[in-house]
mmCIF file of C-alpha atoms in Angstrom:
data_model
loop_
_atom_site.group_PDB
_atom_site.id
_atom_site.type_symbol
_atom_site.label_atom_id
_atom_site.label_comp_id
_atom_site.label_asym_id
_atom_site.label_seq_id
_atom_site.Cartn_x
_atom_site.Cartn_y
_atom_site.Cartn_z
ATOM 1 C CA UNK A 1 -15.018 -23.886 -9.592
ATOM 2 C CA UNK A 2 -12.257 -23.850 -6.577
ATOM 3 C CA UNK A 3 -11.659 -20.540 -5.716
ATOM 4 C CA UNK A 4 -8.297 -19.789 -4.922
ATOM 5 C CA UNK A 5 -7.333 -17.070 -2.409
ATOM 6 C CA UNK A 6 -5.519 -14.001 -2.201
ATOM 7 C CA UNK A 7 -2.074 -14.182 -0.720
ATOM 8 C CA UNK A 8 -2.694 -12.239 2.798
ATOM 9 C CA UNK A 9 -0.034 -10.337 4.709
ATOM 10 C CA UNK A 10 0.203 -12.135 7.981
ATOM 11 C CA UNK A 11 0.702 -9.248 10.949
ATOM 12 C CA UNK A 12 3.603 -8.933 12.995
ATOM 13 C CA UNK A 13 2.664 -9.297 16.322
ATOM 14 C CA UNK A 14 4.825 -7.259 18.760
ATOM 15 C CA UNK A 15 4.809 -8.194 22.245
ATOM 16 C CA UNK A 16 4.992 -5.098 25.372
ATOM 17 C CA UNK A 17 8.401 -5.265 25.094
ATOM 18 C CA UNK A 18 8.456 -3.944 21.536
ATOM 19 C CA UNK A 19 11.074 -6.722 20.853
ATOM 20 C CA UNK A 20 9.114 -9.827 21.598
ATOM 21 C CA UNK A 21 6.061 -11.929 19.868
ATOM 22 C CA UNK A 22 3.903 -13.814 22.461
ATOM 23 C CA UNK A 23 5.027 -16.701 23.831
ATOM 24 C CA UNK A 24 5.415 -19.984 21.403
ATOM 25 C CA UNK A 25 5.426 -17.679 18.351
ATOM 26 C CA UNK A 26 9.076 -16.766 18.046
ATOM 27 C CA UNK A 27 11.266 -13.345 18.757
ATOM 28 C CA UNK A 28 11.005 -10.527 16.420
ATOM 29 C CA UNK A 29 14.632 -9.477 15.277
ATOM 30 C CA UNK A 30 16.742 -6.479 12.781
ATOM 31 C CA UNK A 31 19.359 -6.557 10.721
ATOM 32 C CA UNK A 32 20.871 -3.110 9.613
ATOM 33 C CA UNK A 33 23.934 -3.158 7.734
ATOM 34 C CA UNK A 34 25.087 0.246 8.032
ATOM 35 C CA UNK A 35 24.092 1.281 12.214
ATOM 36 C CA UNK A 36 23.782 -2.462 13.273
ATOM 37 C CA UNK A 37 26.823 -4.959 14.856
ATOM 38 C CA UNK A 38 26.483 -9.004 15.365
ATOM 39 C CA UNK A 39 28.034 -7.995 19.282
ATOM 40 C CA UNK A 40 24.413 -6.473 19.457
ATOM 41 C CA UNK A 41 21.545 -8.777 20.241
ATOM 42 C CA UNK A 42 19.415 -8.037 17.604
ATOM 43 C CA UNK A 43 15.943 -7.521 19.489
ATOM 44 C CA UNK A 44 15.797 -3.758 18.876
ATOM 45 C CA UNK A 45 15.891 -1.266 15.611
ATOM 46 C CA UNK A 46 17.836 0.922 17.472
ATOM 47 C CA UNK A 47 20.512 1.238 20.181
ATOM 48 C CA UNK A 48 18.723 0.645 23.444
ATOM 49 C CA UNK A 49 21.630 -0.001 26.066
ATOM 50 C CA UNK A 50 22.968 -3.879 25.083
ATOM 51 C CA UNK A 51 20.055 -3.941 22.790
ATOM 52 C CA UNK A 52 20.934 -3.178 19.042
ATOM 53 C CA UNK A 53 20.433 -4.659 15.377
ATOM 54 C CA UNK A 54 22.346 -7.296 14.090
ATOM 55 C CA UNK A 55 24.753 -5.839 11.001
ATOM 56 C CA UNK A 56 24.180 -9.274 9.136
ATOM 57 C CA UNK A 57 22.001 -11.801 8.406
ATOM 58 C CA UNK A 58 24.512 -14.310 9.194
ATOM 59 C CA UNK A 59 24.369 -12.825 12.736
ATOM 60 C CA UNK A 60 21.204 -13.378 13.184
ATOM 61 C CA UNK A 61 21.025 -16.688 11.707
ATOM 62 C CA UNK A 62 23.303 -17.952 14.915
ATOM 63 C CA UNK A 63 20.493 -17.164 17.194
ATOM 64 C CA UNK A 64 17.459 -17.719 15.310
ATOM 65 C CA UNK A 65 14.494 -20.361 16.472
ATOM 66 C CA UNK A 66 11.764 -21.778 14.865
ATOM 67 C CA UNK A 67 8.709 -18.665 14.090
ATOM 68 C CA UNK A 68 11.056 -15.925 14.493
ATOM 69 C CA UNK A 69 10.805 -12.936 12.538
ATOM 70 C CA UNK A 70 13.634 -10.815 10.533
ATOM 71 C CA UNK A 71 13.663 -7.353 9.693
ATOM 72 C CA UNK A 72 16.427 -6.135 6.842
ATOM 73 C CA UNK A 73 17.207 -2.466 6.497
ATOM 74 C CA UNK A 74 20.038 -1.942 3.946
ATOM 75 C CA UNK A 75 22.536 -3.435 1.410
ATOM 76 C CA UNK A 76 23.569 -7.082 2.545
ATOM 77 C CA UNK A 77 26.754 -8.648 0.608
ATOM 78 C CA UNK A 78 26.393 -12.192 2.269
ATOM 79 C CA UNK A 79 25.639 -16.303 1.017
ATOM 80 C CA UNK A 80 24.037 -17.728 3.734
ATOM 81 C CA UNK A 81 22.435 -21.215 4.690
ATOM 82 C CA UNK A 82 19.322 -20.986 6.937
ATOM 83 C CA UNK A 83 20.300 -23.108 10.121
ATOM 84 C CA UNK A 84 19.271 -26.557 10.409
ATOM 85 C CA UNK A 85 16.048 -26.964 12.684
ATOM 86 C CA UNK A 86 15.047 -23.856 12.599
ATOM 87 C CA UNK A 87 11.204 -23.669 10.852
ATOM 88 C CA UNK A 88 8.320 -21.201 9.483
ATOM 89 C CA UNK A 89 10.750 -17.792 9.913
ATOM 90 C CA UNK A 90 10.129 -14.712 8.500
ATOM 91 C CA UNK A 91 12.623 -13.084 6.615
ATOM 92 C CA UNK A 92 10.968 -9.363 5.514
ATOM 93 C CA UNK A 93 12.643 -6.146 3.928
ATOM 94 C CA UNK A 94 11.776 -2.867 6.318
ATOM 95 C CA UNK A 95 10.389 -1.511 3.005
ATOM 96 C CA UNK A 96 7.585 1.652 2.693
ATOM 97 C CA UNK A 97 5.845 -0.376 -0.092
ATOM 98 C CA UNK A 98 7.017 -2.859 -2.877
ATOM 99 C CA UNK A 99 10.379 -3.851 -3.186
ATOM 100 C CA UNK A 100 12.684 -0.594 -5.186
ATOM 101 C CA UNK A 101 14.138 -0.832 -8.499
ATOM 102 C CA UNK A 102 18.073 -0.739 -8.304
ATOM 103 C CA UNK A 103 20.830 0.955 -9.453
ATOM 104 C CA UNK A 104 23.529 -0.398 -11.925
ATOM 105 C CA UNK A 105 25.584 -2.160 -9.256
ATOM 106 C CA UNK A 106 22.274 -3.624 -7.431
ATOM 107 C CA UNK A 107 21.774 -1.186 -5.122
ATOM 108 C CA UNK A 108 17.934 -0.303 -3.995
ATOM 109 C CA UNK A 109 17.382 3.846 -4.873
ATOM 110 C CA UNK A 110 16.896 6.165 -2.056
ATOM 111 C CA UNK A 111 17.755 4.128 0.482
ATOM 112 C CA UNK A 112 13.727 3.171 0.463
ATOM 113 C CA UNK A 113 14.726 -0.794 0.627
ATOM 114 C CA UNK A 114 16.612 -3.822 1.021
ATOM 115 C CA UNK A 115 19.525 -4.701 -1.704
ATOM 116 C CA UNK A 116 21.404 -8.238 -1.196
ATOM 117 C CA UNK A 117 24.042 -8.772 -3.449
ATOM 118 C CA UNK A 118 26.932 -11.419 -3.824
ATOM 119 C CA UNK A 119 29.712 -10.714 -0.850
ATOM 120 C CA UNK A 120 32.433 -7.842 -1.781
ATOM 121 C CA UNK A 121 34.591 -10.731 -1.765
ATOM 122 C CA UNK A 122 34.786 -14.663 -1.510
ATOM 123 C CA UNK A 123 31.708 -15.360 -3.235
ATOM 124 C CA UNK A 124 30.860 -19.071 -4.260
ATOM 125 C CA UNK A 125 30.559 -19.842 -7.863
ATOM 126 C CA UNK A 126 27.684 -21.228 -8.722
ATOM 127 C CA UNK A 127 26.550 -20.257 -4.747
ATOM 128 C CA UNK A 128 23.399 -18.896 -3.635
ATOM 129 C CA UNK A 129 22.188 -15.652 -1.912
ATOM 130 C CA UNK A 130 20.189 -17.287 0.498
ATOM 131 C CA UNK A 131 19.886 -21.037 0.505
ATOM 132 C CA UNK A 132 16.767 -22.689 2.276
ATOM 133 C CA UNK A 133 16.990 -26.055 3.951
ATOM 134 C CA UNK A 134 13.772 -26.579 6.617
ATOM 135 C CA UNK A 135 10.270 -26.097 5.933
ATOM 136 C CA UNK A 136 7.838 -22.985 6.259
ATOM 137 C CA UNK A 137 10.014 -19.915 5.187
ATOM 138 C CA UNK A 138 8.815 -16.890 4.170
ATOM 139 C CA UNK A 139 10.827 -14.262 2.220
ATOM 140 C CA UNK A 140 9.320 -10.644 1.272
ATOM 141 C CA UNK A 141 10.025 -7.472 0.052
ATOM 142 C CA UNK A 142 13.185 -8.027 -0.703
ATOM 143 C CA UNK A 143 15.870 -7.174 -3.885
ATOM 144 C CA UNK A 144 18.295 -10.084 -4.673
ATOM 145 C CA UNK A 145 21.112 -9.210 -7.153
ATOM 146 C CA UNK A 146 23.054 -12.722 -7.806
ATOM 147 C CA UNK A 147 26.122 -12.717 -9.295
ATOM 148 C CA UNK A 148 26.365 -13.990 -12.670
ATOM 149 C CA UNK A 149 26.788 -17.559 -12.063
ATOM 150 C CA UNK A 150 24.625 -18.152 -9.187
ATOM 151 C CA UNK A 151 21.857 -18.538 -7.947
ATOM 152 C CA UNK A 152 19.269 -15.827 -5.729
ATOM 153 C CA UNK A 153 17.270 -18.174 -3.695
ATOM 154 C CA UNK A 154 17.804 -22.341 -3.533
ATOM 155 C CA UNK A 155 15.545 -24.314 -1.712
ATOM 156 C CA UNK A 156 16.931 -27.258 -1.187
ATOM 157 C CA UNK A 157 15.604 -30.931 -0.519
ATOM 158 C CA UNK A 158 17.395 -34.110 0.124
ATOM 159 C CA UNK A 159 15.742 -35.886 3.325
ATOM 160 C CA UNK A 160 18.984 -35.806 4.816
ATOM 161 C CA UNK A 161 20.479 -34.618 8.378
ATOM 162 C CA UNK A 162 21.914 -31.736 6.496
ATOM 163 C CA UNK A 163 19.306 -30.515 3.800
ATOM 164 C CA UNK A 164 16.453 -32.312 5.241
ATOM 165 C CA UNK A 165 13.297 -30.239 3.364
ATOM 166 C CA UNK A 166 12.717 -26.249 2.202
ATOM 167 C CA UNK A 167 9.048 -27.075 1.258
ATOM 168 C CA UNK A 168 6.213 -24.935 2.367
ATOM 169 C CA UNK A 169 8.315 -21.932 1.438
ATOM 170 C CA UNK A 170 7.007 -18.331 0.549
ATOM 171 C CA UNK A 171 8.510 -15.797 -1.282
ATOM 172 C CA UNK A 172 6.416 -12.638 -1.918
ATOM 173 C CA UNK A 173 6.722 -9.502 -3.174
ATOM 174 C CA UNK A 174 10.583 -10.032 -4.232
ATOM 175 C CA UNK A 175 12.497 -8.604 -6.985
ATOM 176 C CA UNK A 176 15.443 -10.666 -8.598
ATOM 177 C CA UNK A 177 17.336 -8.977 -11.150
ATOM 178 C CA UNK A 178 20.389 -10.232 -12.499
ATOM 179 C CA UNK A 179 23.077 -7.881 -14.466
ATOM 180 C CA UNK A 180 24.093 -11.009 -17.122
ATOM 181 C CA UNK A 181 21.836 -13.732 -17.838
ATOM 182 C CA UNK A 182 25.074 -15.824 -17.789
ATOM 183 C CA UNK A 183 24.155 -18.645 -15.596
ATOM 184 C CA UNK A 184 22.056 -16.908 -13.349
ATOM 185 C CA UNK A 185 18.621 -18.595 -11.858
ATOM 186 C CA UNK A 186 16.101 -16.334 -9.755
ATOM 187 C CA UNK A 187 14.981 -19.386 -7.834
ATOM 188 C CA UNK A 188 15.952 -22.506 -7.902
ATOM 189 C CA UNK A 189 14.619 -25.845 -6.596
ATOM 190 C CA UNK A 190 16.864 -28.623 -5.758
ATOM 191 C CA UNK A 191 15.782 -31.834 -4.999
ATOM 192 C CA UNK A 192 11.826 -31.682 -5.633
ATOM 193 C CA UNK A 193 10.257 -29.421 -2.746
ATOM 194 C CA UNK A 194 6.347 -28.956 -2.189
ATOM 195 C CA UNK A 195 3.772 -26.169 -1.723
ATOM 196 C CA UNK A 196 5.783 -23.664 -2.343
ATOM 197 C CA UNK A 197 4.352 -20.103 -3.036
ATOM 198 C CA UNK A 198 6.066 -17.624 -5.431
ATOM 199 C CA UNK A 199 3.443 -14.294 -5.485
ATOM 200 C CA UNK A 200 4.074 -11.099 -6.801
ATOM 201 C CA UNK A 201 8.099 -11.153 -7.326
ATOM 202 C CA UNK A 202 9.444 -9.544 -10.439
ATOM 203 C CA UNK A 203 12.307 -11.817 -11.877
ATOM 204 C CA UNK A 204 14.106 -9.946 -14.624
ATOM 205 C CA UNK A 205 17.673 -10.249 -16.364
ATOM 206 C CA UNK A 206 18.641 -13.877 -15.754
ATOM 207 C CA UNK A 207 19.367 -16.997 -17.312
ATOM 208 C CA UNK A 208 16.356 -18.982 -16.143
ATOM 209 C CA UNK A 209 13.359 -17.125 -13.531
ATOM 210 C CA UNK A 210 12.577 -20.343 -11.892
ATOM 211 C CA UNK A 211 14.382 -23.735 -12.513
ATOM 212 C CA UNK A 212 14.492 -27.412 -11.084
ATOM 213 C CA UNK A 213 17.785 -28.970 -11.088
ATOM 214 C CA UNK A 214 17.559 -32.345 -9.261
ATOM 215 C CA UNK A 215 14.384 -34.602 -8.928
ATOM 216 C CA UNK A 216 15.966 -36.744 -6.438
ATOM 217 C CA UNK A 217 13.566 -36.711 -3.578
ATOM 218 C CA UNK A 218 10.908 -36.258 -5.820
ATOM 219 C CA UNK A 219 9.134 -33.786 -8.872
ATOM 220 C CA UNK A 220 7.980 -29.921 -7.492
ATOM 221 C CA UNK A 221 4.463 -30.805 -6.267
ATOM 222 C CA UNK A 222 1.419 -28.260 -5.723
ATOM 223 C CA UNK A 223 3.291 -25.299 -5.887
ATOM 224 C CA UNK A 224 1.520 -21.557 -6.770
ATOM 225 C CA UNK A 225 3.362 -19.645 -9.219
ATOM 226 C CA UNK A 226 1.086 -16.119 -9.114
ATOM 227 C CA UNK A 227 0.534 -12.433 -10.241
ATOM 228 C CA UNK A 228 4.305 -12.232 -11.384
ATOM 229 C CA UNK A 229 6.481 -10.442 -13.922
ATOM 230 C CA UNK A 230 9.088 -12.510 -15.568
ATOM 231 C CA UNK A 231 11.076 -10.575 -18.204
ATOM 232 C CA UNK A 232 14.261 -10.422 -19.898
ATOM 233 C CA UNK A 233 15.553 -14.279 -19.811
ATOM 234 C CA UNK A 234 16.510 -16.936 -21.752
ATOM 235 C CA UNK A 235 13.844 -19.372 -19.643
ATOM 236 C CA UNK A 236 11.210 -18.205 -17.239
ATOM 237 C CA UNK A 237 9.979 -21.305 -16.065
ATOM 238 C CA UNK A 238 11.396 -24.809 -16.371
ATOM 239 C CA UNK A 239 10.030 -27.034 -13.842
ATOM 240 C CA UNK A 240 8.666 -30.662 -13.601
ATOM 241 C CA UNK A 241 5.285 -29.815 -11.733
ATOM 242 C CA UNK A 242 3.081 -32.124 -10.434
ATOM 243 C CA UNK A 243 -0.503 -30.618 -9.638
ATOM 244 C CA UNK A 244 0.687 -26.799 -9.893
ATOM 245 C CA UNK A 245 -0.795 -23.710 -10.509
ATOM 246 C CA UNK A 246 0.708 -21.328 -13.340
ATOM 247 C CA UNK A 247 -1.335 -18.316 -13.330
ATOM 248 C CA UNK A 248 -1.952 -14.473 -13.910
ATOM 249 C CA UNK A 249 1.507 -13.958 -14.531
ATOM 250 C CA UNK A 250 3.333 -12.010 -17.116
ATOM 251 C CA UNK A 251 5.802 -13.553 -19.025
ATOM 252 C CA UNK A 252 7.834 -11.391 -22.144
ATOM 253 C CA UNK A 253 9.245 -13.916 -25.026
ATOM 254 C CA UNK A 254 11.904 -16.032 -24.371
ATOM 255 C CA UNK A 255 13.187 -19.078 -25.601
ATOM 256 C CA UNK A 256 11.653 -21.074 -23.182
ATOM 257 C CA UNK A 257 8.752 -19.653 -21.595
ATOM 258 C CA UNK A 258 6.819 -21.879 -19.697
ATOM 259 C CA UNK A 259 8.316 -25.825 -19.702
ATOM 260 C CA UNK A 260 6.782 -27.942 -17.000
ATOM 261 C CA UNK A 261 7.018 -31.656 -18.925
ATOM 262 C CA UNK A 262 9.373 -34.537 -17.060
ATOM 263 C CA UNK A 263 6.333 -33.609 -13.963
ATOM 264 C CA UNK A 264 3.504 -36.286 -13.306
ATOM 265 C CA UNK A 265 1.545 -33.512 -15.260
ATOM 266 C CA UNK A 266 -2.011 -32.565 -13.936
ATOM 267 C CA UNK A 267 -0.918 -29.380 -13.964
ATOM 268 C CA UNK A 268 -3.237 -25.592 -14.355
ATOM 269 C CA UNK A 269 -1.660 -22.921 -16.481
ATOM 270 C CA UNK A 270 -4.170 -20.230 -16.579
ATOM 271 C CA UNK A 271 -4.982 -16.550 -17.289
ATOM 272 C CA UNK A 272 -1.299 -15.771 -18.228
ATOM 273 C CA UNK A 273 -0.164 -13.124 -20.568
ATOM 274 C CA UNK A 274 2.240 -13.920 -23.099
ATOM 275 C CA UNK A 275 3.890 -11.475 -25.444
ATOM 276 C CA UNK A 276 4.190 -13.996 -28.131
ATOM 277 C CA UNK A 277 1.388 -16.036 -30.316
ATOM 278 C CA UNK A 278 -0.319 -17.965 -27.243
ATOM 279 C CA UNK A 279 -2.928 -19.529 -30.407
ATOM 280 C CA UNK A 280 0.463 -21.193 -31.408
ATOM 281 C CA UNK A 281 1.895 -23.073 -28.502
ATOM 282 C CA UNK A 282 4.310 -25.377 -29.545
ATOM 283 C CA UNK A 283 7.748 -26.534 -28.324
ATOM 284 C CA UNK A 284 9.184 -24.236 -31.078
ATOM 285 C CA UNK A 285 8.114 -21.630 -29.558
ATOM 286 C CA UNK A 286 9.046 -22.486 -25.593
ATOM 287 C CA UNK A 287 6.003 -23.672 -24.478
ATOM 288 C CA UNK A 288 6.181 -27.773 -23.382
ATOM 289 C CA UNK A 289 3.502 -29.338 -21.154
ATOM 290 C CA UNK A 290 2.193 -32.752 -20.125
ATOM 291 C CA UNK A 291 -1.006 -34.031 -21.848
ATOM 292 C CA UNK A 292 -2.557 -34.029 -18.518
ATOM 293 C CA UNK A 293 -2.353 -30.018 -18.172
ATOM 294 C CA UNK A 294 -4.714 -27.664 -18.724
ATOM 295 C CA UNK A 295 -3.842 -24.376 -20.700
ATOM 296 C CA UNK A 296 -6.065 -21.050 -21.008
ATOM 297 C CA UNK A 297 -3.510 -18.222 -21.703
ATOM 298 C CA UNK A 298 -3.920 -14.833 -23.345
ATOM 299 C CA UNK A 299 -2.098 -13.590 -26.640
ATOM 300 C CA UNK A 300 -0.379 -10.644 -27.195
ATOM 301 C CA UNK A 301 -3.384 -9.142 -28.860
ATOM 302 C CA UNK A 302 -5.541 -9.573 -25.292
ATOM 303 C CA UNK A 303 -8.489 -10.851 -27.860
ATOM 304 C CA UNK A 304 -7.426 -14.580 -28.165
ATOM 305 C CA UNK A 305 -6.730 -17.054 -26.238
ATOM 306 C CA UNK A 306 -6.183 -20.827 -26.348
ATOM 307 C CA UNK A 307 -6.900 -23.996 -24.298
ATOM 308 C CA UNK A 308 -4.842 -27.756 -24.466
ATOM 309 C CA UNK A 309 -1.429 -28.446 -24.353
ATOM 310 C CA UNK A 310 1.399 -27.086 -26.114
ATOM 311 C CA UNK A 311 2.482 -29.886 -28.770
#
């Protein structure tokens, strides 16, 4: 049997200079929205003569290139597009641990993380948080708080000169918590992006946890969905895979739990735990798959579980 491996921090490699990564593998930059100021230049987590943190990510965004890395410290109220031609950055909350539950309006507790919430004013509807548009992303420790209509994370595909390809993406250790489940989606996938990783996010109080809307380049292929906890939505998953993995996650009942038909199928969706009957899978009950899947899933109970396809 294929063993599958852990996800592994990668380190952050911090040239002399204590701003810079060796040469051909990027520039390490901060964001801090309270102390920081886009007049800075972003190479330092303090104020070092001209040296400073950027205050937003939009700031930093103008000078980014390909294998940077991105520290966040504090509460970012900002929709942003990744720039075009920029590849494999690292966008990672200056967390002490996992990402921090929030408050009522979104806000990560005692100051011990990294909040981004809809802007104070302006914000698109139906917009994202943080839209992704070139391959090779990486996104950790981070809380996103969309606003009821929108969406936390898009990666977007459409071969084009403007939203050429977000495959290859990673987004680990996230929380996504939503304070309607109006319209909101945690992530979303536009187009039909590839080998994406989603790994130990917690994706609670929205509309749908992680949703396809357009096939038009082509169906989600090979992505990991792993060691997450989806609660508190009307659909956790609804996405056409082709040849993905599903498994150890968590999923609480919802109207559509797991749906990944309209896929070429060939699909593994394994070791899950699902608060409702899992010896009843049926599309009655929000489970849909293609005949081609495989399905080995744990009951409520933790003493049964079934294998096939959900009717």
């Amino acid at each position: 049997m294929t063993k599958f491996p852990d996800v592994v921090s990668a380190p952050a490699f911090v040239g002399s200079t204590g701003n810079t990564v060796p040469a051909g593998l990027g520039t390490t930059y901060w964001v801090d929205t309270v102390n920081g100021s886009d007049g800075d230049d972003g190479k330092s987590p303090t104020f070092n003569g001209s040296s400073g943190p950027k205050q937003t990510v939009a700031g930093v965004f103008a000078v980014l290139a390909s294998h940077d890395v991105v520290y966040l410290n504090g509460d970012i109220r900002e929709e942003v597009v990744a720039p075009l031609g920029v590849f494999g950055v690292k966008l990672i909350g200056n967390v002490a641990g996992q990402t921090r539950h929030s408050t009522s309006g979104g806000v990560a507790v005692d100051g011990n993380g990294v909040s981004w919430r809809e802007p104070a004013s302006g914000a698109t509807t139906g917009g994202a948080l943080l839209t992704l548009i070139e391959q090779g992303w990486e996104i950790r420790n981070i809380l996103f708080v969309p606003k009821s209509d929108a969406t936390a994370i898009r990666l977007k595909r459409a071969e084009d000169g403007v939203t050429p390809d977000a495959s290859h993406a990673r987004i680990v250790g996230c929380k996504i918590i939503g304070g309607s489940i109006a319209t909101q989606i945690g992530i979303e996938d536009v187009g039909g992006c590839h080998h994406v990783l989603i790994a130990e996010c917690e994706i609670t109080t929205v509309q749908s946890g992680l949703k396809n809307t357009s096939t038009a380049i082509a169906n989600p292929l090979r992505w990991r969905v792993e060691r997450n906890f989806f609660y508190d939505a009307t659909t956790h998953l609804d996405m056409p895979f082709t040849q993905s993995i599903v498994k150890d996650n968590v999923f609480d009942e919802a109207t559509t739990n797991v749906d990944t038909s309209g896929g070429a199928g060939e699909n593994f969706i394994l070791d899950n735990y699902f608060s409702d009957d899992t010896g009843n899978i049926s599309n009655a009950n929000g489970y849909t798959g293609d005949a081609t899947d495989v399905w080995r899933n744990f009951a409520q109970t933790g003493a049964s579980s079934t294998v096939g396809v959900p009717a």
